[in-house]
CSV table of C-alpha atoms (C1' of nucleotides) in Angstrom, one decimal:
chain,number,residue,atom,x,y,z
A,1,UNK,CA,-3.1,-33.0,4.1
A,2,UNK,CA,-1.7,-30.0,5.5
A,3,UNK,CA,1.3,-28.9,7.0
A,4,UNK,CA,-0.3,-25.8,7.7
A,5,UNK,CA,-2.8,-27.2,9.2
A,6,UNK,CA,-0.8,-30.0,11.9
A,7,UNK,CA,1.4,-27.3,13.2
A,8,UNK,CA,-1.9,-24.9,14.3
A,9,UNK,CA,-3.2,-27.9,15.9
A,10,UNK,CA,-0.1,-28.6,17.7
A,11,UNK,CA,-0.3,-25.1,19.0
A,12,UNK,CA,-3.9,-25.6,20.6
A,13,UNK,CA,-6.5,-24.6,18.1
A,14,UNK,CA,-10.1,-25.6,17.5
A,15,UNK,CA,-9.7,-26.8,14.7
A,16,UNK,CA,-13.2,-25.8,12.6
A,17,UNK,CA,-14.7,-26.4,8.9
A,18,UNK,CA,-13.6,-22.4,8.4
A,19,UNK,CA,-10.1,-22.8,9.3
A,20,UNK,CA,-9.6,-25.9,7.7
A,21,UNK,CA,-11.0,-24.5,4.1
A,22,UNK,CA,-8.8,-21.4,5.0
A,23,UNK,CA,-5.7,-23.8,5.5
A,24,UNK,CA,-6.3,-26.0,2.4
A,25,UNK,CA,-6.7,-23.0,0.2
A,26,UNK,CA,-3.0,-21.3,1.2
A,27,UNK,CA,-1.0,-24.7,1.5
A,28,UNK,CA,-0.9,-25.1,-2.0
A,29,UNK,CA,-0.4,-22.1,-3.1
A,30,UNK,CA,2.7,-20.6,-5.1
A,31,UNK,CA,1.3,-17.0,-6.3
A,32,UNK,CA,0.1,-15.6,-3.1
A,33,UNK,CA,-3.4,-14.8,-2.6
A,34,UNK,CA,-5.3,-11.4,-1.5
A,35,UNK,CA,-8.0,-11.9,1.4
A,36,UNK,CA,-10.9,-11.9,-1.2
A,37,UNK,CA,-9.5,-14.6,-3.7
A,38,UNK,CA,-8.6,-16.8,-0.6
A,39,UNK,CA,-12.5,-16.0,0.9
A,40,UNK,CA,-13.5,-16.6,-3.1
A,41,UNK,CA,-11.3,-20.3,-3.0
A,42,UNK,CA,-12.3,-21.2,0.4
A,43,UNK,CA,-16.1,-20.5,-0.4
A,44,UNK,CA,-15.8,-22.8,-3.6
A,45,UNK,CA,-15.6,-25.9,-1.1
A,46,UNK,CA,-17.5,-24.3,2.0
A,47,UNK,CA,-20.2,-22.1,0.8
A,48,UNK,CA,-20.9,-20.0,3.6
A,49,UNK,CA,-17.7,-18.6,4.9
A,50,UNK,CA,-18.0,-15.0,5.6
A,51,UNK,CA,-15.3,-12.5,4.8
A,52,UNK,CA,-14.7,-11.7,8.4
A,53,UNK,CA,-14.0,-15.5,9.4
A,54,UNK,CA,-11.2,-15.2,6.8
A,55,UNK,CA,-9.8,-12.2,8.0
A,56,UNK,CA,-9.8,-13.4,11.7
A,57,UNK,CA,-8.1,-16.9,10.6
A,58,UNK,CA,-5.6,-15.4,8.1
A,59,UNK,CA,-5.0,-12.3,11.2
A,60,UNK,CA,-4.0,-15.5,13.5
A,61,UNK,CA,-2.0,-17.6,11.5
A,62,UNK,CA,-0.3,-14.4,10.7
A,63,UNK,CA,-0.1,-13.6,14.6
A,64,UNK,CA,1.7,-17.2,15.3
A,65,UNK,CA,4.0,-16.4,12.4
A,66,UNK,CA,2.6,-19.5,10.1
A,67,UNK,CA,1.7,-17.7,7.4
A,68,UNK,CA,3.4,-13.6,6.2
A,69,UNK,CA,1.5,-10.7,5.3
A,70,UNK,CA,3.0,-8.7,2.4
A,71,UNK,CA,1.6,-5.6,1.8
A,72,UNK,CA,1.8,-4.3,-2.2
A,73,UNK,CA,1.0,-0.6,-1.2
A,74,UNK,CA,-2.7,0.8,-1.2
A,75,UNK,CA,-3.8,-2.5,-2.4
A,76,UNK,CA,-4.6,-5.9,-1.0
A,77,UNK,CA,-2.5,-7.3,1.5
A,78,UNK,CA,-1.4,-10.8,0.2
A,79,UNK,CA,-0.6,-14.4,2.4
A,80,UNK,CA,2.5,-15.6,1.8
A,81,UNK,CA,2.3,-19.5,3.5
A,82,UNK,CA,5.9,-19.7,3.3
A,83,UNK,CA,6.8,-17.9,6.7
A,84,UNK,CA,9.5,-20.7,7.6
A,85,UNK,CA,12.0,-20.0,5.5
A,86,UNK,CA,13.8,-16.7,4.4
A,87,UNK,CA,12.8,-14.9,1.5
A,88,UNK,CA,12.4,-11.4,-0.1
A,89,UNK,CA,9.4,-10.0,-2.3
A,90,UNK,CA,9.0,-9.3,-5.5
A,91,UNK,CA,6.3,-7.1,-6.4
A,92,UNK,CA,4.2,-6.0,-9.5
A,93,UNK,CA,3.8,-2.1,-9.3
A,94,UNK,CA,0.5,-2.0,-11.3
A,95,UNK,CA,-1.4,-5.8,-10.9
A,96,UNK,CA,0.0,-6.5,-6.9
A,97,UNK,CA,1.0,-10.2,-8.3
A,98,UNK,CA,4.0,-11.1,-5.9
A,99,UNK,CA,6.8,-14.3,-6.5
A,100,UNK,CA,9.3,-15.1,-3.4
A,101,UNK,CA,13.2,-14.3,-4.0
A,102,UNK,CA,16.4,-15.6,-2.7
A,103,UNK,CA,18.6,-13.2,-3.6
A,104,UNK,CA,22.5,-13.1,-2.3
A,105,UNK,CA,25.3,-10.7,-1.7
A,106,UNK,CA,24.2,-7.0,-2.7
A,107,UNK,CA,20.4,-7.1,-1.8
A,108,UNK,CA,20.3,-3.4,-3.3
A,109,UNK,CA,22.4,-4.7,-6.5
A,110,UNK,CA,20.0,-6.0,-9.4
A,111,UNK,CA,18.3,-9.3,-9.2
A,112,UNK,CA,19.7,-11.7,-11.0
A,113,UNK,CA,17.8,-12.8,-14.1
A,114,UNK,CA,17.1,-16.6,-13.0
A,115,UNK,CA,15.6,-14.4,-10.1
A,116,UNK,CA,13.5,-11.9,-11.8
A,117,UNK,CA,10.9,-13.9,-13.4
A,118,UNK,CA,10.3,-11.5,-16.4
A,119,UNK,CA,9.5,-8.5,-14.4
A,120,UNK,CA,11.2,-5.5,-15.2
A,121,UNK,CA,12.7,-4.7,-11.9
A,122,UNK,CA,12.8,-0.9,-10.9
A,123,UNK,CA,13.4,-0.5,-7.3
A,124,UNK,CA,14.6,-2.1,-3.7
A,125,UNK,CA,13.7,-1.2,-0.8
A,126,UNK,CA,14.7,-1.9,2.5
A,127,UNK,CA,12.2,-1.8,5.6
A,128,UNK,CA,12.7,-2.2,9.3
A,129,UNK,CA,9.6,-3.0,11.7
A,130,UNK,CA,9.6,-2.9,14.7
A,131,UNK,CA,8.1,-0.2,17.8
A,132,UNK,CA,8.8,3.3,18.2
A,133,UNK,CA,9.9,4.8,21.6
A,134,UNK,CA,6.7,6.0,22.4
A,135,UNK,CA,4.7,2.7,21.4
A,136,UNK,CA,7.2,0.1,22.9
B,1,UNK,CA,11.7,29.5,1.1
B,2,UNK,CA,11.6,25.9,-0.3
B,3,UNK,CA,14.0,24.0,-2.2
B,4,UNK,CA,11.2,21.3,-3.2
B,5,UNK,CA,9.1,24.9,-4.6
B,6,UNK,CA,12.2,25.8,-6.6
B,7,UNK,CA,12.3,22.4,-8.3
B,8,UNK,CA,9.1,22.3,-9.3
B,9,UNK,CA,8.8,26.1,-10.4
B,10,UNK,CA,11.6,24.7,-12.9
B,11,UNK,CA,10.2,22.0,-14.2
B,12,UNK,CA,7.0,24.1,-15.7
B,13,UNK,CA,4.5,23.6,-12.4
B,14,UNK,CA,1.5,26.1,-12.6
B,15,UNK,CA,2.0,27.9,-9.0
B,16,UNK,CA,-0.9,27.8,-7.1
B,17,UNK,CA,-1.5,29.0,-3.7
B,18,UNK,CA,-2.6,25.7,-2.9
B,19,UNK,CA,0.7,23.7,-4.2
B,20,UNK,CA,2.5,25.9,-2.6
B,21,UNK,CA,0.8,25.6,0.8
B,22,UNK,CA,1.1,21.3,0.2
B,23,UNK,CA,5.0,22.3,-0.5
B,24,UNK,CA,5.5,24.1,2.5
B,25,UNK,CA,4.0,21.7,4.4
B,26,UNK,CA,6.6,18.8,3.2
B,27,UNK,CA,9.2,20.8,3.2
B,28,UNK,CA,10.0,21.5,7.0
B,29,UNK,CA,9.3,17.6,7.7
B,30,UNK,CA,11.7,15.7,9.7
B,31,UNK,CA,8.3,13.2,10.6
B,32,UNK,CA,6.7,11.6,7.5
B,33,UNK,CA,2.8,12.6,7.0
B,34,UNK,CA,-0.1,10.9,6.0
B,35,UNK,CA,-2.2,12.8,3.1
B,36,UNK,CA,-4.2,13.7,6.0
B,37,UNK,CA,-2.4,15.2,8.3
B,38,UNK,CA,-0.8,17.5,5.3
B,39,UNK,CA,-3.9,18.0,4.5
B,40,UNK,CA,-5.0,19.6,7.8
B,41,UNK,CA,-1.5,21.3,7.8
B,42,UNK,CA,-2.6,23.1,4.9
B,43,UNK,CA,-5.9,23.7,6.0
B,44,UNK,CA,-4.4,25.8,8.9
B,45,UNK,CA,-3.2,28.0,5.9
B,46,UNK,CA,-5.7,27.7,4.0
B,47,UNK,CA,-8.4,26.9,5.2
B,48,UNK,CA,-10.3,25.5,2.2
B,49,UNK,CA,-8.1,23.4,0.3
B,50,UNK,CA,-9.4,20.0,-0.7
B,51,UNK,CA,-8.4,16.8,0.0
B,52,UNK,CA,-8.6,15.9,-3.3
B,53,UNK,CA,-5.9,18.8,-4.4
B,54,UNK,CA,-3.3,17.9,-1.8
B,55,UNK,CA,-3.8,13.8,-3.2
B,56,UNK,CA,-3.5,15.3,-6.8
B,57,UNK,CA,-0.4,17.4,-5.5
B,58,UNK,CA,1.6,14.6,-3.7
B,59,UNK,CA,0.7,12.4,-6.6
B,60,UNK,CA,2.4,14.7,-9.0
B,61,UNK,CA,5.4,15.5,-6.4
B,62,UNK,CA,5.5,11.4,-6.3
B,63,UNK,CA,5.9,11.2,-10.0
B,64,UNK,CA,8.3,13.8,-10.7
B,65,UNK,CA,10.3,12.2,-8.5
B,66,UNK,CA,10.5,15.3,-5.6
B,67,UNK,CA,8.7,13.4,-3.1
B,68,UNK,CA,8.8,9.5,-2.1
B,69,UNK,CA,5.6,7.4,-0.9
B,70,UNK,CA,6.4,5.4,1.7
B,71,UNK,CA,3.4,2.4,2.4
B,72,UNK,CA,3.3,1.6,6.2
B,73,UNK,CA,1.2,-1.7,6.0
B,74,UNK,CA,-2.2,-1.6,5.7
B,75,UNK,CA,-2.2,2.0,7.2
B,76,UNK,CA,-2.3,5.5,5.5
B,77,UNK,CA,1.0,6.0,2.9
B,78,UNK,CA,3.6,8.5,4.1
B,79,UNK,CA,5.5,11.0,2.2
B,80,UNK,CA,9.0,11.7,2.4
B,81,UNK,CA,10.4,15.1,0.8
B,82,UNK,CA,14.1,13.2,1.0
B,83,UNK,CA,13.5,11.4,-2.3
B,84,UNK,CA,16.6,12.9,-3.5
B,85,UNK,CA,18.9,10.8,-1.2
B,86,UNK,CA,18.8,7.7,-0.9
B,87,UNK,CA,17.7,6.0,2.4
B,88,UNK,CA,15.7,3.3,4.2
B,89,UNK,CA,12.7,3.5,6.3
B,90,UNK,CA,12.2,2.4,10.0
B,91,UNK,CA,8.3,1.8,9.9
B,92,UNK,CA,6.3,1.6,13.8
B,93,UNK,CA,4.0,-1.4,13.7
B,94,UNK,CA,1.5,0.2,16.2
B,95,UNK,CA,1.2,3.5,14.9
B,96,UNK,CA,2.9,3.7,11.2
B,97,UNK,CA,5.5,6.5,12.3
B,98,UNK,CA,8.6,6.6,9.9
B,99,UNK,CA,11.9,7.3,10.6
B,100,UNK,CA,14.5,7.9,7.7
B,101,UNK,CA,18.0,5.1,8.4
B,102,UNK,CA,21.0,4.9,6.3
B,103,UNK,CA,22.0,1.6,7.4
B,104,UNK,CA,25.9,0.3,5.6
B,105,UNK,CA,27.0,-3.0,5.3
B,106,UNK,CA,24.7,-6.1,5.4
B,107,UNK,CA,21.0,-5.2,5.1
B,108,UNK,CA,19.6,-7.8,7.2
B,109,UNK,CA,21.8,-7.6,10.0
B,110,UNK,CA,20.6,-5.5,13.0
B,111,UNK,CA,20.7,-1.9,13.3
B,112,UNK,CA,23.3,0.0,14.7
B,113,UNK,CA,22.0,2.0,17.8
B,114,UNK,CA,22.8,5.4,16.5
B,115,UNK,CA,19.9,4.5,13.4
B,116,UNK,CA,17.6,2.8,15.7
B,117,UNK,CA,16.1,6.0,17.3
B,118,UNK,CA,14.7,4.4,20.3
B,119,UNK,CA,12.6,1.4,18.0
B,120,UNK,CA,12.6,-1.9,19.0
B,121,UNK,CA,13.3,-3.0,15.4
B,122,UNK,CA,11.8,-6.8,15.4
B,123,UNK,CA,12.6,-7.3,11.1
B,124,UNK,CA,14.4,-6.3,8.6
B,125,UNK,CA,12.8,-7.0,4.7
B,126,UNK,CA,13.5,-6.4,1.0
B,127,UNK,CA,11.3,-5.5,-1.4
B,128,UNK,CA,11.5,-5.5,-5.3
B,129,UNK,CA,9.4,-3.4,-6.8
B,130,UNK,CA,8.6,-3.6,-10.9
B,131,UNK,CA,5.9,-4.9,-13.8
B,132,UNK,CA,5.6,-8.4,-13.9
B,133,UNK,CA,5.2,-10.2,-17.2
B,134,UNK,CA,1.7,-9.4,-18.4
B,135,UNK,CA,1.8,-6.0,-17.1
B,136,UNK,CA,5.4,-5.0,-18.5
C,1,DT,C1',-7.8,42.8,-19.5
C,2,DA,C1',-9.4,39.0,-22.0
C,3,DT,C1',-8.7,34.3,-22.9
C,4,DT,C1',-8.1,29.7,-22.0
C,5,DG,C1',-6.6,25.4,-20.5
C,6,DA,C1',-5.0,23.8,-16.4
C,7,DC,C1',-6.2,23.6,-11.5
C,8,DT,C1',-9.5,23.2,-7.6
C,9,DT,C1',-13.6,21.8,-5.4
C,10,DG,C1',-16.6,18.8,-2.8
C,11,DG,C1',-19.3,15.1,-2.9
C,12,DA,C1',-20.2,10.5,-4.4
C,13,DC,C1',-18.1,6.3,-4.7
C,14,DA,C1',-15.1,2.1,-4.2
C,15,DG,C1',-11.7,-1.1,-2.0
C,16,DC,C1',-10.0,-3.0,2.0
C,17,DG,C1',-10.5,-4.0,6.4
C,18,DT,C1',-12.6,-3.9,11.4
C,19,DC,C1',-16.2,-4.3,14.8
C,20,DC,C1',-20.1,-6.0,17.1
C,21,DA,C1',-24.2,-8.4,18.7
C,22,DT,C1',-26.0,-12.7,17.9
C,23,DC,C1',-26.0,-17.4,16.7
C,24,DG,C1',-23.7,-21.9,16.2
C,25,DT,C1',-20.6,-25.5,17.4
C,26,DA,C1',-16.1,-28.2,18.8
C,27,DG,C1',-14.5,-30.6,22.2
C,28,DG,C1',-14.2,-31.7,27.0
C,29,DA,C1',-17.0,-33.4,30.8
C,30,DT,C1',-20.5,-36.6,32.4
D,1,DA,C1',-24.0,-40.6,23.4
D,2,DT,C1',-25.4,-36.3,25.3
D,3,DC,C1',-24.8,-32.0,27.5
D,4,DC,C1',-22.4,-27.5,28.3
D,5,DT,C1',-20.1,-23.7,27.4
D,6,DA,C1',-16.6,-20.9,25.9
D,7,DC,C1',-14.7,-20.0,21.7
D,8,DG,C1',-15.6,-19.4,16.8
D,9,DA,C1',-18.6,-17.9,12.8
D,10,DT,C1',-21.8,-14.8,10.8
D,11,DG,C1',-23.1,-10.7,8.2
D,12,DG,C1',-24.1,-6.2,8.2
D,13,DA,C1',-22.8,-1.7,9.6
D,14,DC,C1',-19.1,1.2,9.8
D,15,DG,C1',-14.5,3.7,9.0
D,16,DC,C1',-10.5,4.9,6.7
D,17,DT,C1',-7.9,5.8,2.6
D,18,DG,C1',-8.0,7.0,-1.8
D,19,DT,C1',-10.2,8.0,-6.6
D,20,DC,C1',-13.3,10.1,-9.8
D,21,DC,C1',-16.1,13.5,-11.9
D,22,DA,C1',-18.7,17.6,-13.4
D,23,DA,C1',-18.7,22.2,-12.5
D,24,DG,C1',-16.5,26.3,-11.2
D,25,DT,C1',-12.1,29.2,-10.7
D,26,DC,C1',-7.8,31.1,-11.7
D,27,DA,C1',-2.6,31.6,-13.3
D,28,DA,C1',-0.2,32.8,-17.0
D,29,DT,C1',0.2,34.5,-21.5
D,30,DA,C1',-0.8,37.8,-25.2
DNA sequence: TATTGACTTGGACAGCGTCCATCGTAGGAT
DNA sequence: ATCCTACGATGGACGCTGTCCAAGTCAATA
């Protein structure tokens, strides 16, 4: 059963069919998983789940910082379950697959191949979040 | 008269009133724009340029390499006339303004005040863009 | 100035995500 | 075990961002 799962419990939640399916569907995961495929995956075991239940579930767990949205820009957002521990992204330009890096030293330098999986690596980019002066 | 204009005039563009308007636009940009907003830039200009013309002209900027997207999670794509330097991005989380950094030393670690511009910066990531295996 | 192929137009369309009014239900109270 | 009620789920409408296409226009060359 799920980690996932325990921890939002811990932290108060009613704990529903919806969430649970939603839960189930990212713990095992190791690709990481648009909205649609996890509302596809999560309505193979609970028929009925709407699209809008998913969003609202994966938009909390992603509030409470169990689960990490990574954005593969102008398509999909994908869930990346694996919030606890530090990691970088590794994203596909033209399909918006993404795999989880370590990488050390250099983060600008090239990816080492045991870290590349067989993509042909083109760019790294560094981003900063957080609020601007006038939003904060 | 701009710089970006000159570089594309060289590399064989067909001048049209309406690239050059887009150009123009970019060009005195210290904010990063959405599609939109250089689209109603333009518009003051001229008043009947399409949105699909300033999309095909920042797509064309984007792959000659004169102009660089920037994705702002989930919200409208930015474009940044500074392609030709290299630089990071400072994204707002509330309201997707950018802010151009040129942050030295260890990525991850915070800041320095004089490149923070007032943000609260709350994360720092890497991202590692490329074609993955089936796509390359 | 005539020609022509590249560019522009605008409207339809698609993907992704949000919103809202309504209905259902988990979980505490009895 | 049953009742209550506030919180969650539903699904359909909506909005934003971006793409596509067929038809019209025009920059650049001869």
């Amino acid at each position: 059963m799920s980690d996932l799962l325990e921890r939002l419990r811990g932290r108060g939640w009613r704990l529903t069919s919806q969430r649970r399916v939603v839960a189930q569907v990212l713990d095992g995961d190791h690709v990481h998983l648009t909205a649609d495929e996890i509302h596809a995956r999560a309505a193979e075991r609970l028929p009925e789940i709407s699209r809008a239940t998913v969003y609202n579930t994966l938009g909390e767990m992603v509030s409470l910082g169990e689960v990490m949205e990574v954005s593969t820009d102008g398509r999909a957002k994908r869930y990346d379950p694996n919030a606890h521990r530090p990691h970088q992204h590794l994203v596909c330009s033209k399909c918006g697959t993404v795999r989880d890096v370590h990488p050390t030293g250099d983060l600008l330098a090239e990816l080492p191949a045991a870290e590349r999986f067989g993509f042909t690596v083109s760019a790294a980019e560094v981003t900063y979040r957080g609020l601007c002066p006038s939003c904060g």
